[in-house]
Amino acid sequence: MPNFLFSLYLSGLLESSTRLKPHEAQNYRKKALWVSWFSIIVTLALAVAAFTVSVMRYSASAFGFAFDAILDVLSSAIVLWRYSNAAAVHSAHREYIACVILGVIFLLSSVCIVVKAIHDLSTKLLPEVDDFLFSVSILSGILCSILAVLKFMLGKVLTSRALITDGFNSLVGGVMGFSILLSAEVFKHNSAVWYLDGSIGVLIGLTIFAYGVKLLIDMVPRVRQTRHYEMFE
């Protein structure tokens, strides 16, 4: 019986519990919270700016980017919830629940992105970038890429799939920011490639969908397994 309880205890913890000392774990937890708050503030500001452009200039690219920025805000908020409890820094159950929620958000957002991209392709919507959208896209590409690197690093140390997933989402935001500029530049030199923007949108949407499905397949069974540990606690 003691062996069973001990194995149950270990099954409820992430690998970081054996790698990090308590003060180190709390230090990295606080860094994860700071990065998440910074990510929420930055991406929310970018989303508001992009939505403003999409309404004023009827820009489909700006709308798609703004939608992805909102997704980034939600995923960072989930990471905030994940690490809001200092005692649960190594909790596998809390980690897996956060990942399941992220997986559902990824599926919903991927459907919206793909539908919007297919609509743009079917109506032959041409890419258009003005100075304001250009600035927002550049800032997005740079800031989201930096956030992605920080989240990947923290996720690796804390062995957190939720943080790594949030980092992946930030990376997608960075790619979308740069893709708006790439599509507009290519179209400027070759108008026959008007479909590049929509095609990239479809590709990104399908990638997010595949990641979300993989996340749910991996994490739903683990939530059920670690529930026994939470009951034991």
Short mmCIF file of N, CA and C in Angstrom, two decimals, residues 136-225:
data_model
loop_
_atom_site.label_atom_id
_atom_site.label_comp_id
_atom_site.label_asym_id
_atom_site.label_seq_id
_atom_site.Cartn_x
_atom_site.Cartn_y
_atom_site.Cartn_z
N VAL A 136 2.00 47.68 -37.31
CA VAL A 136 1.44 46.67 -36.40
C VAL A 136 1.99 45.29 -36.72
N SER A 137 2.11 44.99 -38.01
CA SER A 137 2.61 43.68 -38.43
C SER A 137 4.07 43.47 -38.02
N ILE A 138 4.87 44.51 -38.22
CA ILE A 138 6.28 44.43 -37.83
C ILE A 138 6.42 44.24 -36.32
N LEU A 139 5.68 45.06 -35.55
CA LEU A 139 5.73 44.94 -34.09
C LEU A 139 5.26 43.56 -33.65
N SER A 140 4.21 43.08 -34.27
CA SER A 140 3.68 41.76 -33.93
C SER A 140 4.70 40.67 -34.20
N GLY A 141 5.29 40.72 -35.38
CA GLY A 141 6.26 39.69 -35.74
C GLY A 141 7.43 39.64 -34.77
N ILE A 142 7.92 40.82 -34.39
CA ILE A 142 9.09 40.87 -33.50
C ILE A 142 8.71 40.50 -32.06
N LEU A 143 7.66 41.16 -31.52
CA LEU A 143 7.28 40.94 -30.12
C LEU A 143 6.78 39.51 -29.88
N CYS A 144 5.95 39.00 -30.80
CA CYS A 144 5.43 37.64 -30.62
C CYS A 144 6.54 36.59 -30.72
N SER A 145 7.51 36.85 -31.57
CA SER A 145 8.64 35.91 -31.69
C SER A 145 9.46 35.89 -30.40
N ILE A 146 9.68 37.08 -29.82
CA ILE A 146 10.42 37.17 -28.55
C ILE A 146 9.65 36.45 -27.44
N LEU A 147 8.33 36.69 -27.38
CA LEU A 147 7.49 36.03 -26.37
C LEU A 147 7.52 34.52 -26.54
N ALA A 148 7.52 34.06 -27.78
CA ALA A 148 7.54 32.62 -28.05
C ALA A 148 8.82 32.00 -27.50
N VAL A 149 9.94 32.65 -27.74
CA VAL A 149 11.23 32.13 -27.24
C VAL A 149 11.23 32.05 -25.71
N LEU A 150 10.76 33.12 -25.05
CA LEU A 150 10.71 33.15 -23.59
C LEU A 150 9.82 32.04 -23.03
N LYS A 151 8.66 31.85 -23.66
CA LYS A 151 7.72 30.82 -23.20
C LYS A 151 8.28 29.41 -23.43
N PHE A 152 8.95 29.21 -24.56
CA PHE A 152 9.57 27.91 -24.83
C PHE A 152 10.64 27.59 -23.78
N MET A 153 11.45 28.60 -23.44
CA MET A 153 12.52 28.40 -22.46
C MET A 153 11.95 28.07 -21.09
N LEU A 154 10.95 28.84 -20.65
CA LEU A 154 10.34 28.60 -19.34
C LEU A 154 9.59 27.26 -19.33
N GLY A 155 8.93 26.94 -20.44
CA GLY A 155 8.21 25.67 -20.54
C GLY A 155 9.13 24.48 -20.45
N LYS A 156 10.31 24.62 -21.02
CA LYS A 156 11.29 23.52 -20.96
C LYS A 156 11.79 23.31 -19.53
N VAL A 157 12.08 24.41 -18.84
CA VAL A 157 12.59 24.31 -17.46
C VAL A 157 11.53 23.75 -16.53
N LEU A 158 10.28 24.23 -16.67
CA LEU A 158 9.20 23.79 -15.79
C LEU A 158 8.50 22.53 -16.30
N THR A 159 9.01 21.98 -17.42
CA THR A 159 8.39 20.84 -18.10
C THR A 159 6.89 21.04 -18.24
N SER A 160 6.53 22.23 -18.73
CA SER A 160 5.13 22.62 -18.85
C SER A 160 4.68 22.61 -20.31
N ARG A 161 3.80 21.67 -20.64
CA ARG A 161 3.25 21.61 -22.00
C ARG A 161 2.35 22.82 -22.25
N ALA A 162 1.71 23.34 -21.20
CA ALA A 162 0.85 24.51 -21.35
C ALA A 162 1.66 25.74 -21.77
N LEU A 163 2.80 25.95 -21.14
CA LEU A 163 3.65 27.09 -21.49
C LEU A 163 4.21 26.94 -22.91
N ILE A 164 4.61 25.73 -23.26
CA ILE A 164 5.13 25.48 -24.60
C ILE A 164 4.04 25.70 -25.65
N THR A 165 2.82 25.28 -25.33
CA THR A 165 1.69 25.50 -26.23
C THR A 165 1.41 26.98 -26.40
N ASP A 166 1.47 27.73 -25.30
CA ASP A 166 1.29 29.18 -25.36
C ASP A 166 2.39 29.80 -26.20
N GLY A 167 3.61 29.27 -26.08
CA GLY A 167 4.72 29.75 -26.90
C GLY A 167 4.49 29.46 -28.37
N PHE A 168 3.94 28.29 -28.67
CA PHE A 168 3.61 27.94 -30.05
C PHE A 168 2.58 28.92 -30.62
N ASN A 169 1.62 29.29 -29.79
CA ASN A 169 0.60 30.23 -30.24
C ASN A 169 1.20 31.61 -30.51
N SER A 170 2.13 32.04 -29.66
CA SER A 170 2.81 33.32 -29.90
C SER A 170 3.63 33.26 -31.19
N LEU A 171 4.24 32.10 -31.44
CA LEU A 171 5.01 31.93 -32.67
C LEU A 171 4.11 32.05 -33.89
N VAL A 172 2.91 31.47 -33.80
CA VAL A 172 1.94 31.59 -34.89
C VAL A 172 1.58 33.05 -35.12
N GLY A 173 1.40 33.81 -34.03
CA GLY A 173 1.10 35.23 -34.15
C GLY A 173 2.21 35.98 -34.87
N GLY A 174 3.46 35.63 -34.53
CA GLY A 174 4.60 36.25 -35.19
C GLY A 174 4.64 35.92 -36.68
N VAL A 175 4.37 34.66 -36.99
CA VAL A 175 4.36 34.23 -38.39
C VAL A 175 3.25 34.94 -39.17
N MET A 176 2.08 35.08 -38.54
CA MET A 176 0.97 35.77 -39.21
C MET A 176 1.30 37.24 -39.45
N GLY A 177 1.98 37.85 -38.48
CA GLY A 177 2.37 39.25 -38.64
C GLY A 177 3.29 39.44 -39.83
N PHE A 178 4.31 38.58 -39.94
CA PHE A 178 5.25 38.68 -41.06
C PHE A 178 4.61 38.23 -42.38
N SER A 179 3.66 37.28 -42.31
CA SER A 179 3.04 36.78 -43.54
C SER A 179 2.19 37.84 -44.22
N ILE A 180 1.59 38.75 -43.43
CA ILE A 180 0.82 39.85 -44.01
C ILE A 180 1.73 40.71 -44.90
N LEU A 181 2.93 40.99 -44.39
CA LEU A 181 3.88 41.80 -45.15
C LEU A 181 4.40 41.04 -46.36
N LEU A 182 4.68 39.75 -46.17
CA LEU A 182 5.20 38.92 -47.26
C LEU A 182 4.19 38.83 -48.41
N SER A 183 2.93 38.59 -48.06
CA SER A 183 1.89 38.47 -49.08
C SER A 183 1.72 39.76 -49.87
N ALA A 184 1.72 40.88 -49.15
CA ALA A 184 1.55 42.18 -49.81
C ALA A 184 2.74 42.49 -50.72
N GLU A 185 3.94 42.15 -50.26
CA GLU A 185 5.15 42.43 -51.05
C GLU A 185 5.19 41.56 -52.31
N VAL A 186 4.84 40.28 -52.17
CA VAL A 186 4.82 39.38 -53.32
C VAL A 186 3.78 39.83 -54.33
N PHE A 187 2.60 40.23 -53.82
CA PHE A 187 1.52 40.68 -54.70
C PHE A 187 1.91 41.96 -55.45
N LYS A 188 2.70 42.80 -54.79
CA LYS A 188 3.13 44.05 -55.41
C LYS A 188 3.98 43.78 -56.65
N HIS A 189 4.81 42.71 -56.57
CA HIS A 189 5.71 42.39 -57.68
C HIS A 189 5.09 41.40 -58.67
N ASN A 190 4.10 40.64 -58.20
CA ASN A 190 3.47 39.66 -59.08
C ASN A 190 2.00 39.50 -58.68
N SER A 191 1.14 40.21 -59.37
CA SER A 191 -0.29 40.21 -59.01
C SER A 191 -0.96 38.85 -59.20
N ALA A 192 -0.30 37.94 -59.92
CA ALA A 192 -0.88 36.61 -60.15
C ALA A 192 -0.87 35.77 -58.88
N VAL A 193 -0.06 36.19 -57.89
CA VAL A 193 0.05 35.42 -56.64
C VAL A 193 -0.80 36.10 -55.56
N TRP A 194 -2.00 36.52 -55.90
CA TRP A 194 -2.90 37.17 -54.96
C TRP A 194 -3.39 36.23 -53.86
N TYR A 195 -3.33 34.94 -54.15
CA TYR A 195 -3.87 33.92 -53.24
C TYR A 195 -2.92 33.54 -52.11
N LEU A 196 -1.72 34.11 -52.07
CA LEU A 196 -0.73 33.71 -51.07
C LEU A 196 -1.22 33.97 -49.65
N ASP A 197 -1.83 35.12 -49.42
CA ASP A 197 -2.30 35.49 -48.09
C ASP A 197 -3.33 34.48 -47.58
N GLY A 198 -4.33 34.17 -48.42
CA GLY A 198 -5.34 33.19 -48.02
C GLY A 198 -4.78 31.80 -47.84
N SER A 199 -3.83 31.43 -48.69
CA SER A 199 -3.22 30.09 -48.60
C SER A 199 -2.45 29.93 -47.30
N ILE A 200 -1.73 30.99 -46.92
CA ILE A 200 -1.00 30.95 -45.65
C ILE A 200 -1.98 30.83 -44.49
N GLY A 201 -3.12 31.52 -44.60
CA GLY A 201 -4.15 31.44 -43.56
C GLY A 201 -4.68 30.02 -43.40
N VAL A 202 -4.95 29.35 -44.53
CA VAL A 202 -5.42 27.97 -44.49
C VAL A 202 -4.36 27.07 -43.85
N LEU A 203 -3.11 27.24 -44.25
CA LEU A 203 -2.02 26.43 -43.72
C LEU A 203 -1.87 26.61 -42.21
N ILE A 204 -1.92 27.86 -41.76
CA ILE A 204 -1.81 28.15 -40.33
C ILE A 204 -2.99 27.56 -39.57
N GLY A 205 -4.20 27.72 -40.13
CA GLY A 205 -5.39 27.17 -39.48
C GLY A 205 -5.32 25.66 -39.33
N LEU A 206 -4.88 24.96 -40.38
CA LEU A 206 -4.77 23.50 -40.33
C LEU A 206 -3.68 23.06 -39.35
N THR A 207 -2.61 23.85 -39.28
CA THR A 207 -1.53 23.53 -38.32
C THR A 207 -2.03 23.65 -36.89
N ILE A 208 -2.77 24.74 -36.61
CA ILE A 208 -3.34 24.93 -35.28
C ILE A 208 -4.34 23.82 -34.95
N PHE A 209 -5.14 23.43 -35.95
CA PHE A 209 -6.12 22.36 -35.75
C PHE A 209 -5.42 21.05 -35.38
N ALA A 210 -4.37 20.71 -36.12
CA ALA A 210 -3.62 19.46 -35.87
C ALA A 210 -2.99 19.49 -34.47
N TYR A 211 -2.45 20.64 -34.09
CA TYR A 211 -1.83 20.77 -32.77
C TYR A 211 -2.89 20.61 -31.68
N GLY A 212 -4.06 21.22 -31.90
CA GLY A 212 -5.15 21.12 -30.92
C GLY A 212 -5.63 19.69 -30.74
N VAL A 213 -5.79 18.97 -31.86
CA VAL A 213 -6.23 17.57 -31.80
C VAL A 213 -5.20 16.73 -31.05
N LYS A 214 -3.91 16.92 -31.37
CA LYS A 214 -2.84 16.17 -30.70
C LYS A 214 -2.84 16.46 -29.21
N LEU A 215 -3.07 17.72 -28.86
CA LEU A 215 -3.08 18.13 -27.45
C LEU A 215 -4.21 17.42 -26.70
N LEU A 216 -5.39 17.38 -27.29
CA LEU A 216 -6.53 16.73 -26.64
C LEU A 216 -6.32 15.22 -26.52
N ILE A 217 -5.80 14.61 -27.58
CA ILE A 217 -5.55 13.17 -27.55
C ILE A 217 -4.56 12.81 -26.44
N ASP A 218 -3.53 13.65 -26.27
CA ASP A 218 -2.50 13.39 -25.25
C ASP A 218 -2.99 13.68 -23.84
N MET A 219 -3.77 14.76 -23.70
CA MET A 219 -4.05 15.27 -22.36
C MET A 219 -5.34 14.80 -21.71
N VAL A 220 -6.38 14.53 -22.47
CA VAL A 220 -7.65 14.09 -21.87
C VAL A 220 -7.48 12.83 -21.02
N PRO A 221 -6.79 11.79 -21.52
CA PRO A 221 -6.58 10.60 -20.67
C PRO A 221 -5.76 10.91 -19.42
N ARG A 222 -4.81 11.84 -19.52
CA ARG A 222 -3.96 12.17 -18.38
C ARG A 222 -4.74 12.93 -17.31
N VAL A 223 -5.71 13.73 -17.74
CA VAL A 223 -6.56 14.42 -16.76
C VAL A 223 -7.29 13.39 -15.91
N ARG A 224 -7.81 12.36 -16.56
CA ARG A 224 -8.53 11.31 -15.84
C ARG A 224 -7.61 10.55 -14.90
N GLN A 225 -6.39 10.27 -15.35
CA GLN A 225 -5.44 9.53 -14.52
C GLN A 225 -5.04 10.32 -13.28
#
